[in-house]
Amino acid sequence: LSSKESFTAQIEYFSAFYRVTALDFPGFGQSAPLKEAFSVFDYAEWTKEALGLLGVVRPHVVAHSFGCRVAVKMAKGDGQVFDKILLTGPAGVILKRGTKYRTKVRLYRLVRKIAPRFAEKHFGSREYRSLSPLMKESYKKIVNEDLRGDAAEIENEVLLVEGERDTTTPPEEAEAYLSVLQRGKMKRMEGGHFAFAEYPVSFNLIAEEFFGHE
């Protein structure tokens, strides 16, 4: 449930030499709530339409976390949607889940049958529990999709920027993306999941070098 304001430092910096467009997805920030549960594909289609209406053609893109899922889905098999793509704290990879995770899922399913309200209140991440019922349905659609197959079809240059202390989408997830990208590379920097906001100068310089400008 983040918003475009997370990118304030990037919006201000890059506006000096780019047209910058920052969007709040439906259900996020100042955008209207969802009327139905969205998948990653639905968010990608919405974003394509929004960029078209705004007259934004083949932009560079900076995406963070869930936004990386959307960018990957949009860029799949079509090198004309974006120019260069920067993904930071990229979500969308499902790493091998251990016994502890599988046990917790089985317990949740059992408790949900007996006491559904208790299950919804006490199981799942803090992020999940904070969502509205409709956003929870979207969340389930989104987090259970591994996008490495989509990423393998991206023709564009892609830079992965990963915070060294990111525990939300750890470096292993970025490396999994990197292993399938056709033209991918990766840089690590100080910070956690919001490294671009924690260390904006470092992040902006990395992005500027990647994009270049006239």
CSV table of C-alpha atoms in Angstrom, one decimal:
chain,number,residue,atom,x,y,z
A,1,LEU,CA,0.0,0.0,0.0
A,2,SER,CA,2.8,2.4,-0.8
A,3,SER,CA,2.4,5.4,-3.0
A,4,LYS,CA,4.2,7.6,-5.6
A,5,GLU,CA,5.3,9.8,-2.7
A,6,SER,CA,7.9,7.2,-1.9
A,7,PHE,CA,9.7,8.4,-5.0
A,8,THR,CA,9.7,12.1,-4.0
A,9,ALA,CA,13.5,12.3,-4.1
A,10,GLN,CA,13.6,10.7,-7.6
A,11,ILE,CA,10.7,12.8,-9.0
A,12,GLU,CA,12.4,16.0,-7.9
A,13,TYR,CA,15.9,15.0,-9.1
A,14,PHE,CA,15.0,13.6,-12.5
A,15,SER,CA,12.4,16.3,-13.3
A,16,ALA,CA,15.5,18.5,-14.0
A,17,PHE,CA,16.1,16.7,-17.3
A,18,TYR,CA,13.3,14.3,-17.9
A,19,ARG,CA,9.5,14.4,-18.1
A,20,VAL,CA,8.6,12.4,-15.0
A,21,THR,CA,5.3,10.5,-14.7
A,22,ALA,CA,4.5,8.9,-11.4
A,23,LEU,CA,1.3,6.9,-10.9
A,24,ASP,CA,-0.6,5.4,-8.0
A,25,PHE,CA,-2.1,2.1,-9.0
A,26,PRO,CA,-5.8,1.5,-8.3
A,27,GLY,CA,-6.2,0.8,-4.6
A,28,PHE,CA,-2.9,2.6,-3.8
A,29,GLY,CA,-2.1,6.1,-2.7
A,30,GLN,CA,-4.6,8.7,-4.0
A,31,SER,CA,-6.1,6.4,-6.7
A,32,ALA,CA,-9.7,5.1,-6.3
A,33,PRO,CA,-10.2,1.8,-4.5
A,34,LEU,CA,-10.5,-1.4,-6.6
A,35,LYS,CA,-14.0,-2.5,-7.7
A,36,GLU,CA,-12.8,-6.0,-8.2
A,37,ALA,CA,-9.7,-8.1,-7.4
A,38,PHE,CA,-6.8,-7.3,-9.7
A,39,SER,CA,-4.1,-9.7,-10.8
A,40,VAL,CA,-0.6,-8.6,-12.0
A,41,PHE,CA,-1.9,-8.8,-15.6
A,42,ASP,CA,-4.8,-6.5,-14.7
A,43,TYR,CA,-2.4,-3.9,-13.2
A,44,ALA,CA,-0.2,-4.1,-16.3
A,45,GLU,CA,-3.1,-3.5,-18.6
A,46,TRP,CA,-4.3,-0.6,-16.5
A,47,THR,CA,-0.9,1.0,-16.6
A,48,LYS,CA,-0.5,0.6,-20.3
A,49,GLU,CA,-3.8,2.3,-20.8
A,50,ALA,CA,-2.9,5.1,-18.4
A,51,LEU,CA,0.5,5.7,-20.1
A,52,GLY,CA,-1.3,5.8,-23.5
A,53,LEU,CA,-3.8,8.4,-22.2
A,54,LEU,CA,-1.0,10.5,-20.8
A,55,GLY,CA,0.9,10.3,-24.1
A,56,VAL,CA,3.9,8.6,-22.5
A,57,VAL,CA,5.7,6.6,-25.3
A,58,ARG,CA,8.5,4.1,-24.5
A,59,PRO,CA,9.8,5.7,-21.3
A,60,HIS,CA,12.6,4.6,-19.1
A,61,VAL,CA,11.0,3.1,-16.0
A,62,VAL,CA,11.9,2.9,-12.3
A,63,ALA,CA,9.8,0.3,-10.5
A,64,HIS,CA,9.9,-0.9,-6.9
A,65,SER,CA,8.8,-4.1,-5.2
A,66,PHE,CA,5.2,-4.8,-6.5
A,67,GLY,CA,5.7,-2.3,-9.2
A,68,CYS,CA,8.5,-4.5,-10.5
A,69,ARG,CA,5.9,-7.3,-11.0
A,70,VAL,CA,3.8,-4.9,-13.1
A,71,ALA,CA,6.8,-3.7,-15.2
A,72,VAL,CA,8.0,-7.2,-15.9
A,73,LYS,CA,4.5,-8.2,-17.0
A,74,MET,CA,4.2,-5.1,-19.3
A,75,ALA,CA,7.7,-5.6,-20.9
A,76,LYS,CA,7.3,-9.3,-21.5
A,77,GLY,CA,7.8,-10.0,-25.2
A,78,ASP,CA,7.5,-6.4,-26.3
A,79,GLY,CA,10.6,-4.2,-26.3
A,80,GLN,CA,8.6,-1.1,-27.3
A,81,VAL,CA,6.6,-0.7,-24.1
A,82,PHE,CA,9.7,0.7,-22.2
A,83,ASP,CA,13.2,1.8,-23.1
A,84,LYS,CA,15.5,1.0,-20.2
A,85,ILE,CA,14.1,-0.7,-17.1
A,86,LEU,CA,15.4,-0.2,-13.5
A,87,LEU,CA,13.9,-2.6,-10.9
A,88,THR,CA,14.7,-2.0,-7.3
A,89,GLY,CA,13.8,-4.5,-4.5
A,90,PRO,CA,12.1,-6.6,-7.2
A,91,ALA,CA,9.2,-8.8,-6.2
A,92,GLY,CA,7.8,-11.6,-8.4
A,93,VAL,CA,10.1,-14.6,-7.7
A,94,ILE,CA,8.9,-17.5,-5.5
A,95,LEU,CA,12.0,-19.1,-4.0
A,96,LYS,CA,11.8,-22.7,-2.7
A,97,ARG,CA,9.7,-22.8,0.4
A,98,GLY,CA,10.8,-24.9,3.3
A,99,THR,CA,9.0,-27.2,5.7
A,100,LYS,CA,8.1,-24.4,8.2
A,101,TYR,CA,6.3,-22.5,5.5
A,102,ARG,CA,4.3,-25.5,4.2
A,103,THR,CA,3.4,-26.5,7.8
A,104,LYS,CA,2.1,-23.0,8.5
A,105,VAL,CA,0.0,-23.0,5.3
A,106,ARG,CA,-1.6,-26.4,6.2
A,107,LEU,CA,-2.3,-25.1,9.7
A,108,TYR,CA,-3.9,-22.0,8.3
A,109,ARG,CA,-6.2,-24.0,6.0
A,110,LEU,CA,-7.2,-26.2,8.8
A,111,VAL,CA,-8.0,-23.3,11.2
A,112,ARG,CA,-9.8,-21.4,8.4
A,113,LYS,CA,-12.3,-24.3,8.1
A,114,ILE,CA,-13.0,-24.2,11.9
A,115,ALA,CA,-12.7,-20.4,12.7
A,116,PRO,CA,-12.3,-18.3,9.5
A,117,ARG,CA,-12.3,-15.0,11.3
A,118,PHE,CA,-9.6,-16.1,13.7
A,119,ALA,CA,-7.5,-17.4,10.7
A,120,GLU,CA,-7.8,-14.1,8.8
A,121,LYS,CA,-6.8,-12.1,11.9
A,122,HIS,CA,-3.8,-14.2,13.1
A,123,PHE,CA,-2.3,-15.7,10.0
A,124,GLY,CA,-0.4,-14.1,7.1
A,125,SER,CA,2.0,-11.2,7.1
A,126,ARG,CA,1.3,-7.9,8.8
A,127,GLU,CA,1.0,-6.4,5.3
A,128,TYR,CA,-1.7,-8.9,4.4
A,129,ARG,CA,-3.7,-8.5,7.6
A,130,SER,CA,-3.8,-4.7,7.0
A,131,LEU,CA,-5.6,-5.0,3.7
A,132,SER,CA,-9.3,-4.7,2.9
A,133,PRO,CA,-11.1,-7.9,1.9
A,134,LEU,CA,-10.9,-7.0,-1.8
A,135,MET,CA,-7.2,-6.1,-1.6
A,136,LYS,CA,-6.6,-9.4,0.1
A,137,GLU,CA,-8.1,-11.2,-2.9
A,138,SER,CA,-5.8,-9.2,-5.2
A,139,TYR,CA,-2.8,-10.0,-2.9
A,140,LYS,CA,-3.5,-13.7,-3.2
A,141,LYS,CA,-3.5,-13.5,-7.0
A,142,ILE,CA,-0.4,-11.4,-7.0
A,143,VAL,CA,2.0,-13.2,-4.6
A,144,ASN,CA,1.4,-16.7,-5.9
A,145,GLU,CA,2.7,-15.9,-9.4
A,146,ASP,CA,6.3,-16.5,-10.2
A,147,LEU,CA,7.4,-14.1,-13.0
A,148,ARG,CA,10.7,-15.5,-14.0
A,149,GLY,CA,9.1,-16.9,-17.2
A,150,ASP,CA,7.9,-13.4,-18.1
A,151,ALA,CA,11.3,-11.9,-17.3
A,152,ALA,CA,13.0,-14.3,-19.6
A,153,GLU,CA,11.0,-12.7,-22.5
A,154,ILE,CA,12.2,-9.1,-21.8
A,155,GLU,CA,14.3,-7.7,-24.7
A,156,ASN,CA,15.2,-4.4,-23.0
A,157,GLU,CA,18.2,-3.5,-20.9
A,158,VAL,CA,17.4,-4.2,-17.2
A,159,LEU,CA,19.3,-3.0,-14.1
A,160,LEU,CA,18.5,-4.6,-10.8
A,161,VAL,CA,19.3,-2.4,-7.8
A,162,GLU,CA,19.2,-4.3,-4.5
A,163,GLY,CA,19.6,-3.0,-1.0
A,164,GLU,CA,22.1,-5.1,0.9
A,165,ARG,CA,19.8,-5.3,4.0
A,166,ASP,CA,16.6,-6.0,2.1
A,167,THR,CA,14.8,-8.7,4.0
A,168,THR,CA,11.4,-8.2,2.2
A,169,THR,CA,12.7,-9.1,-1.3
A,170,PRO,CA,16.2,-10.4,-0.4
A,171,PRO,CA,19.2,-10.4,-2.9
A,172,GLU,CA,18.5,-14.0,-3.8
A,173,GLU,CA,15.2,-13.0,-5.5
A,174,ALA,CA,17.0,-10.3,-7.5
A,175,GLU,CA,19.7,-12.9,-8.5
A,176,ALA,CA,17.0,-15.3,-9.6
A,177,TYR,CA,15.6,-12.6,-11.9
A,178,LEU,CA,19.1,-11.8,-13.1
A,179,SER,CA,19.7,-15.4,-14.1
A,180,VAL,CA,16.9,-15.3,-16.7
A,181,LEU,CA,17.1,-11.8,-18.1
A,182,GLN,CA,18.5,-11.5,-21.6
A,183,ARG,CA,20.2,-8.2,-21.0
A,184,GLY,CA,20.3,-7.8,-17.2
A,185,LYS,CA,22.8,-6.6,-14.7
A,186,MET,CA,22.8,-5.9,-11.0
A,187,LYS,CA,24.1,-3.4,-8.5
A,188,ARG,CA,24.0,-3.6,-4.8
A,189,MET,CA,23.8,-0.6,-2.5
A,190,GLU,CA,23.4,0.4,1.1
A,191,GLY,CA,19.9,0.2,2.6
A,192,GLY,CA,16.9,-2.1,2.9
A,193,HIS,CA,13.8,-2.6,0.9
A,194,PHE,CA,13.4,1.1,0.4
A,195,ALA,CA,17.1,1.8,-0.4
A,196,PHE,CA,16.1,4.4,-3.0
A,197,ALA,CA,14.4,6.5,-0.3
A,198,GLU,CA,17.0,5.8,2.5
A,199,TYR,CA,20.0,6.7,0.3
A,200,PRO,CA,18.5,8.8,-2.6
A,201,VAL,CA,21.7,10.4,-3.7
A,202,SER,CA,23.4,7.0,-4.2
A,203,PHE,CA,20.4,5.6,-5.9
A,204,ASN,CA,19.8,8.6,-8.2
A,205,LEU,CA,23.5,8.5,-9.4
A,206,ILE,CA,23.1,4.8,-10.2
A,207,ALA,CA,19.9,5.4,-12.1
A,208,GLU,CA,21.4,8.4,-13.9
A,209,GLU,CA,24.4,6.5,-15.1
A,210,PHE,CA,22.1,3.7,-16.3
A,211,PHE,CA,19.7,5.9,-18.2
A,212,GLY,CA,22.1,8.6,-19.3
A,213,HIS,CA,20.7,12.0,-20.4
A,214,GLU,CA,21.4,14.7,-23.0
